[in-house]
PDB file of C-alpha atoms in Angstrom:
ATOM      1  CA  MET A  23      11.301  10.662  -8.098  1.00 53.00           C
ATOM      2  CA  THR A  24      10.628   9.780  -4.478  1.00 59.00           C
ATOM      3  CA  GLN A  25      13.478   9.018  -2.114  1.00 61.00           C
ATOM      4  CA  PRO A  26      13.962   5.449  -0.838  1.00 64.00           C
ATOM      5  CA  LEU A  27      12.126   4.664   2.371  1.00 60.00           C
ATOM      6  CA  PRO A  28      14.556   3.479   5.067  1.00 57.00           C
ATOM      7  CA  VAL A  29      14.177  -0.284   5.484  1.00 54.00           C
ATOM      8  CA  ALA A  30      13.540  -0.011   9.232  1.00 53.00           C
ATOM      9  CA  LEU A  31      10.729   2.475   8.616  1.00 54.00           C
ATOM     10  CA  ALA A  32       9.241   0.320   5.864  1.00 55.00           C
ATOM     11  CA  LEU A  33       9.242  -2.680   8.197  1.00 51.00           C
ATOM     12  CA  ALA A  34       7.705  -0.642  11.012  1.00 54.00           C
ATOM     13  CA  LEU A  35       4.949   0.599   8.706  1.00 55.00           C
ATOM     14  CA  ALA A  36       4.281  -2.943   7.521  1.00 53.00           C
ATOM     15  CA  SER A  37       4.282  -4.530  10.966  1.00 53.00           C
ATOM     16  CA  THR A  38       1.111  -5.504  12.740  1.00 50.00           C
ATOM     17  CA  GLN A  39      -0.054  -3.357  15.612  1.00 50.00           C
ATOM     18  CA  PRO A  40      -2.324  -4.255  18.525  1.00 56.00           C
ATOM     19  CA  LEU A  41      -5.756  -2.834  17.823  1.00 62.00           C
ATOM     20  CA  SER A  42      -6.192   0.377  19.752  1.00 69.00           C
ATOM     21  CA  ALA A  43      -8.211   3.489  19.016  1.00 70.00           C
ATOM     22  CA  ALA A  44      -5.072   5.278  17.779  1.00 70.00           C
ATOM     23  CA  ALA A  45      -4.044   2.340  15.584  1.00 71.00           C
ATOM     24  CA  ALA A  46      -7.523   1.942  14.141  1.00 71.00           C
ATOM     25  CA  GLU A  47      -7.635   5.663  13.343  1.00 77.00           C
ATOM     26  CA  SER A  48      -4.271   5.482  11.577  1.00 78.00           C
ATOM     27  CA  TRP A  49      -5.606   2.734   9.311  1.00 80.00           C
ATOM     28  CA  THR A  50      -7.527   5.301   7.278  1.00 83.00           C
ATOM     29  CA  GLN A  51      -5.081   8.219   7.411  1.00 87.00           C
ATOM     30  CA  PRO A  52      -3.346   9.086   4.139  1.00 91.00           C
ATOM     31  CA  GLN A  53       0.350   8.295   3.824  1.00 92.00           C
ATOM     32  CA  GLU A  54       2.473   9.717   1.031  1.00 96.00           C
ATOM     33  CA  PRO A  55       3.695   6.962  -1.275  1.00 97.00           C
ATOM     34  CA  ALA A  56       7.381   6.155  -0.985  1.00 96.00           C
ATOM     35  CA  LEU A  57      10.046   4.229  -2.819  1.00 97.00           C
ATOM     36  CA  ILE A  58      11.130   1.220  -0.767  1.00 96.00           C
ATOM     37  CA  TYR A  59      13.780  -0.139  -3.124  1.00 96.00           C
ATOM     38  CA  GLY A  60      14.200  -0.567  -6.862  1.00 96.00           C
ATOM     39  CA  ASN A  61      10.738  -0.961  -8.370  1.00 96.00           C
ATOM     40  CA  THR A  62       8.926  -1.458  -5.048  1.00 97.00           C
ATOM     41  CA  TYR A  63       6.796   1.259  -3.445  1.00 97.00           C
ATOM     42  CA  TYR A  64       4.789   1.779  -0.248  1.00 95.00           C
ATOM     43  CA  VAL A  65       1.265   2.844  -1.297  1.00 95.00           C
ATOM     44  CA  GLY A  66      -0.696   2.070   1.877  1.00 91.00           C
ATOM     45  CA  THR A  67      -2.090   4.233   4.641  1.00 88.00           C
ATOM     46  CA  VAL A  68      -0.322   5.365   7.815  1.00 86.00           C
ATOM     47  CA  GLY A  69      -1.313   2.196   9.659  1.00 83.00           C
ATOM     48  CA  ILE A  70      -1.815  -0.503   7.013  1.00 83.00           C
ATOM     49  CA  SER A  71       0.724  -1.492   4.423  1.00 86.00           C
ATOM     50  CA  SER A  72       0.070  -1.938   0.734  1.00 91.00           C
ATOM     51  CA  ILE A  73       3.033  -2.491  -1.546  1.00 94.00           C
ATOM     52  CA  LEU A  74       3.234  -1.863  -5.295  1.00 96.00           C
ATOM     53  CA  ILE A  75       5.811  -3.702  -7.379  1.00 97.00           C
ATOM     54  CA  HIS A  76       6.037  -2.205 -10.858  1.00 96.00           C
ATOM     55  CA  THR A  77       7.296  -4.261 -13.801  1.00 95.00           C
ATOM     56  CA  GLU A  78       7.258  -3.737 -17.569  1.00 92.00           C
ATOM     57  CA  ALA A  79       4.602  -6.474 -17.800  1.00 93.00           C
ATOM     58  CA  GLY A  80       2.335  -4.672 -15.326  1.00 94.00           C
ATOM     59  CA  SER A  81       2.166  -3.977 -11.622  1.00 95.00           C
ATOM     60  CA  ILE A  82       1.625  -6.253  -8.651  1.00 95.00           C
ATOM     61  CA  LEU A  83      -0.168  -5.006  -5.533  1.00 92.00           C
ATOM     62  CA  LEU A  84       0.456  -6.702  -2.204  1.00 90.00           C
ATOM     63  CA  ASP A  85      -2.566  -6.151   0.064  1.00 85.00           C
ATOM     64  CA  GLY A  86      -5.498  -3.818  -0.459  1.00 76.00           C
ATOM     65  CA  THR A  87      -5.985  -2.275   3.015  1.00 79.00           C
ATOM     66  CA  LEU A  88      -9.539  -1.534   4.180  1.00 75.00           C
ATOM     67  CA  GLU A  89     -12.378  -1.128   1.697  1.00 78.00           C
ATOM     68  CA  LYS A  90     -12.807   2.530   2.646  1.00 83.00           C
ATOM     69  CA  SER A  91      -9.058   3.133   2.235  1.00 85.00           C
ATOM     70  CA  ALA A  92      -8.894   1.714  -1.302  1.00 88.00           C
ATOM     71  CA  PRO A  93      -9.227   5.212  -2.849  1.00 91.00           C
ATOM     72  CA  LEU A  94      -6.123   6.280  -0.868  1.00 92.00           C
ATOM     73  CA  VAL A  95      -4.154   3.327  -2.281  1.00 92.00           C
ATOM     74  CA  GLU A  96      -5.345   4.151  -5.792  1.00 94.00           C
ATOM     75  CA  ALA A  97      -4.401   7.822  -5.334  1.00 96.00           C
ATOM     76  CA  ASN A  98      -0.920   6.821  -4.128  1.00 96.00           C
ATOM     77  CA  ILE A  99      -0.409   4.626  -7.180  1.00 96.00           C
ATOM     78  CA  ARG A 100      -1.333   7.570  -9.400  1.00 97.00           C
ATOM     79  CA  LYS A 101       0.908   9.984  -7.420  1.00 97.00           C
ATOM     80  CA  LEU A 102       3.826   7.749  -8.325  1.00 97.00           C
ATOM     81  CA  GLY A 103       2.928   8.109 -11.992  1.00 96.00           C
ATOM     82  CA  PHE A 104       1.515   4.602 -12.456  1.00 97.00           C
ATOM     83  CA  LYS A 105      -1.953   3.577 -13.586  1.00 95.00           C
ATOM     84  CA  VAL A 106      -4.243   1.535 -11.347  1.00 93.00           C
ATOM     85  CA  GLU A 107      -5.446  -0.153 -14.529  1.00 94.00           C
ATOM     86  CA  ASP A 108      -1.923  -1.551 -15.015  1.00 94.00           C
ATOM     87  CA  VAL A 109      -2.180  -3.626 -11.819  1.00 91.00           C
ATOM     88  CA  LYS A 110      -2.268  -7.168 -13.219  1.00 93.00           C
ATOM     89  CA  LEU A 111      -2.089  -9.143  -9.976  1.00 86.00           C
ATOM     90  CA  ILE A 112      -3.225  -8.477  -6.407  1.00 83.00           C
ATOM     91  CA  LEU A 113      -1.762 -10.683  -3.696  1.00 79.00           C
ATOM     92  CA  ASN A 114      -3.082 -10.910  -0.149  1.00 79.00           C
ATOM     93  CA  SER A 115      -0.527 -11.532   2.596  1.00 74.00           C
ATOM     94  CA  HIS A 116      -3.135 -12.892   5.004  1.00 64.00           C
ATOM     95  CA  ALA A 117      -6.908 -13.119   5.314  1.00 67.00           C
ATOM     96  CA  HIS A 118      -7.611 -10.218   7.672  1.00 55.00           C
ATOM     97  CA  PHE A 119     -10.138  -7.558   6.698  1.00 55.00           C
ATOM     98  CA  ASP A 120      -7.528  -4.827   7.171  1.00 61.00           C
ATOM     99  CA  HIS A 121      -5.388  -6.272   4.363  1.00 55.00           C
ATOM    100  CA  ALA A 122      -8.040  -7.874   2.153  1.00 56.00           C
ATOM    101  CA  GLY A 123     -11.021  -5.531   2.527  1.00 55.00           C
ATOM    102  CA  GLY A 124     -10.059  -3.136  -0.257  1.00 59.00           C
ATOM    103  CA  ILE A 125      -8.994  -5.715  -2.837  1.00 63.00           C
ATOM    104  CA  ALA A 126     -12.334  -5.890  -4.647  1.00 57.00           C
ATOM    105  CA  THR A 127     -12.595  -2.098  -4.696  1.00 66.00           C
ATOM    106  CA  VAL A 128      -9.109  -1.620  -6.144  1.00 67.00           C
TER     107      VAL A 128
END
């Protein structure tokens, strides 16, 4: 079982960053999945958040990151012991390519 992610760190990971070369590079860097709280997990990359909420009826994914980072999100879901096929709903927090680009791929 993963340890809970401190709330401040979870918020920092989920916050928007000004686009810089370092930020853009972090968007595709793997990040280990982490428990946020209860049945909610961080499954995104270093620089772009993607949140998995697991329920008995299926999972909900909030944001899909970039299209090329979708395999990292899928791998993080599996690392937590969940199945990507059990994701029943994908929600998009806002219509930016960095949060919506990977939705179709996932």
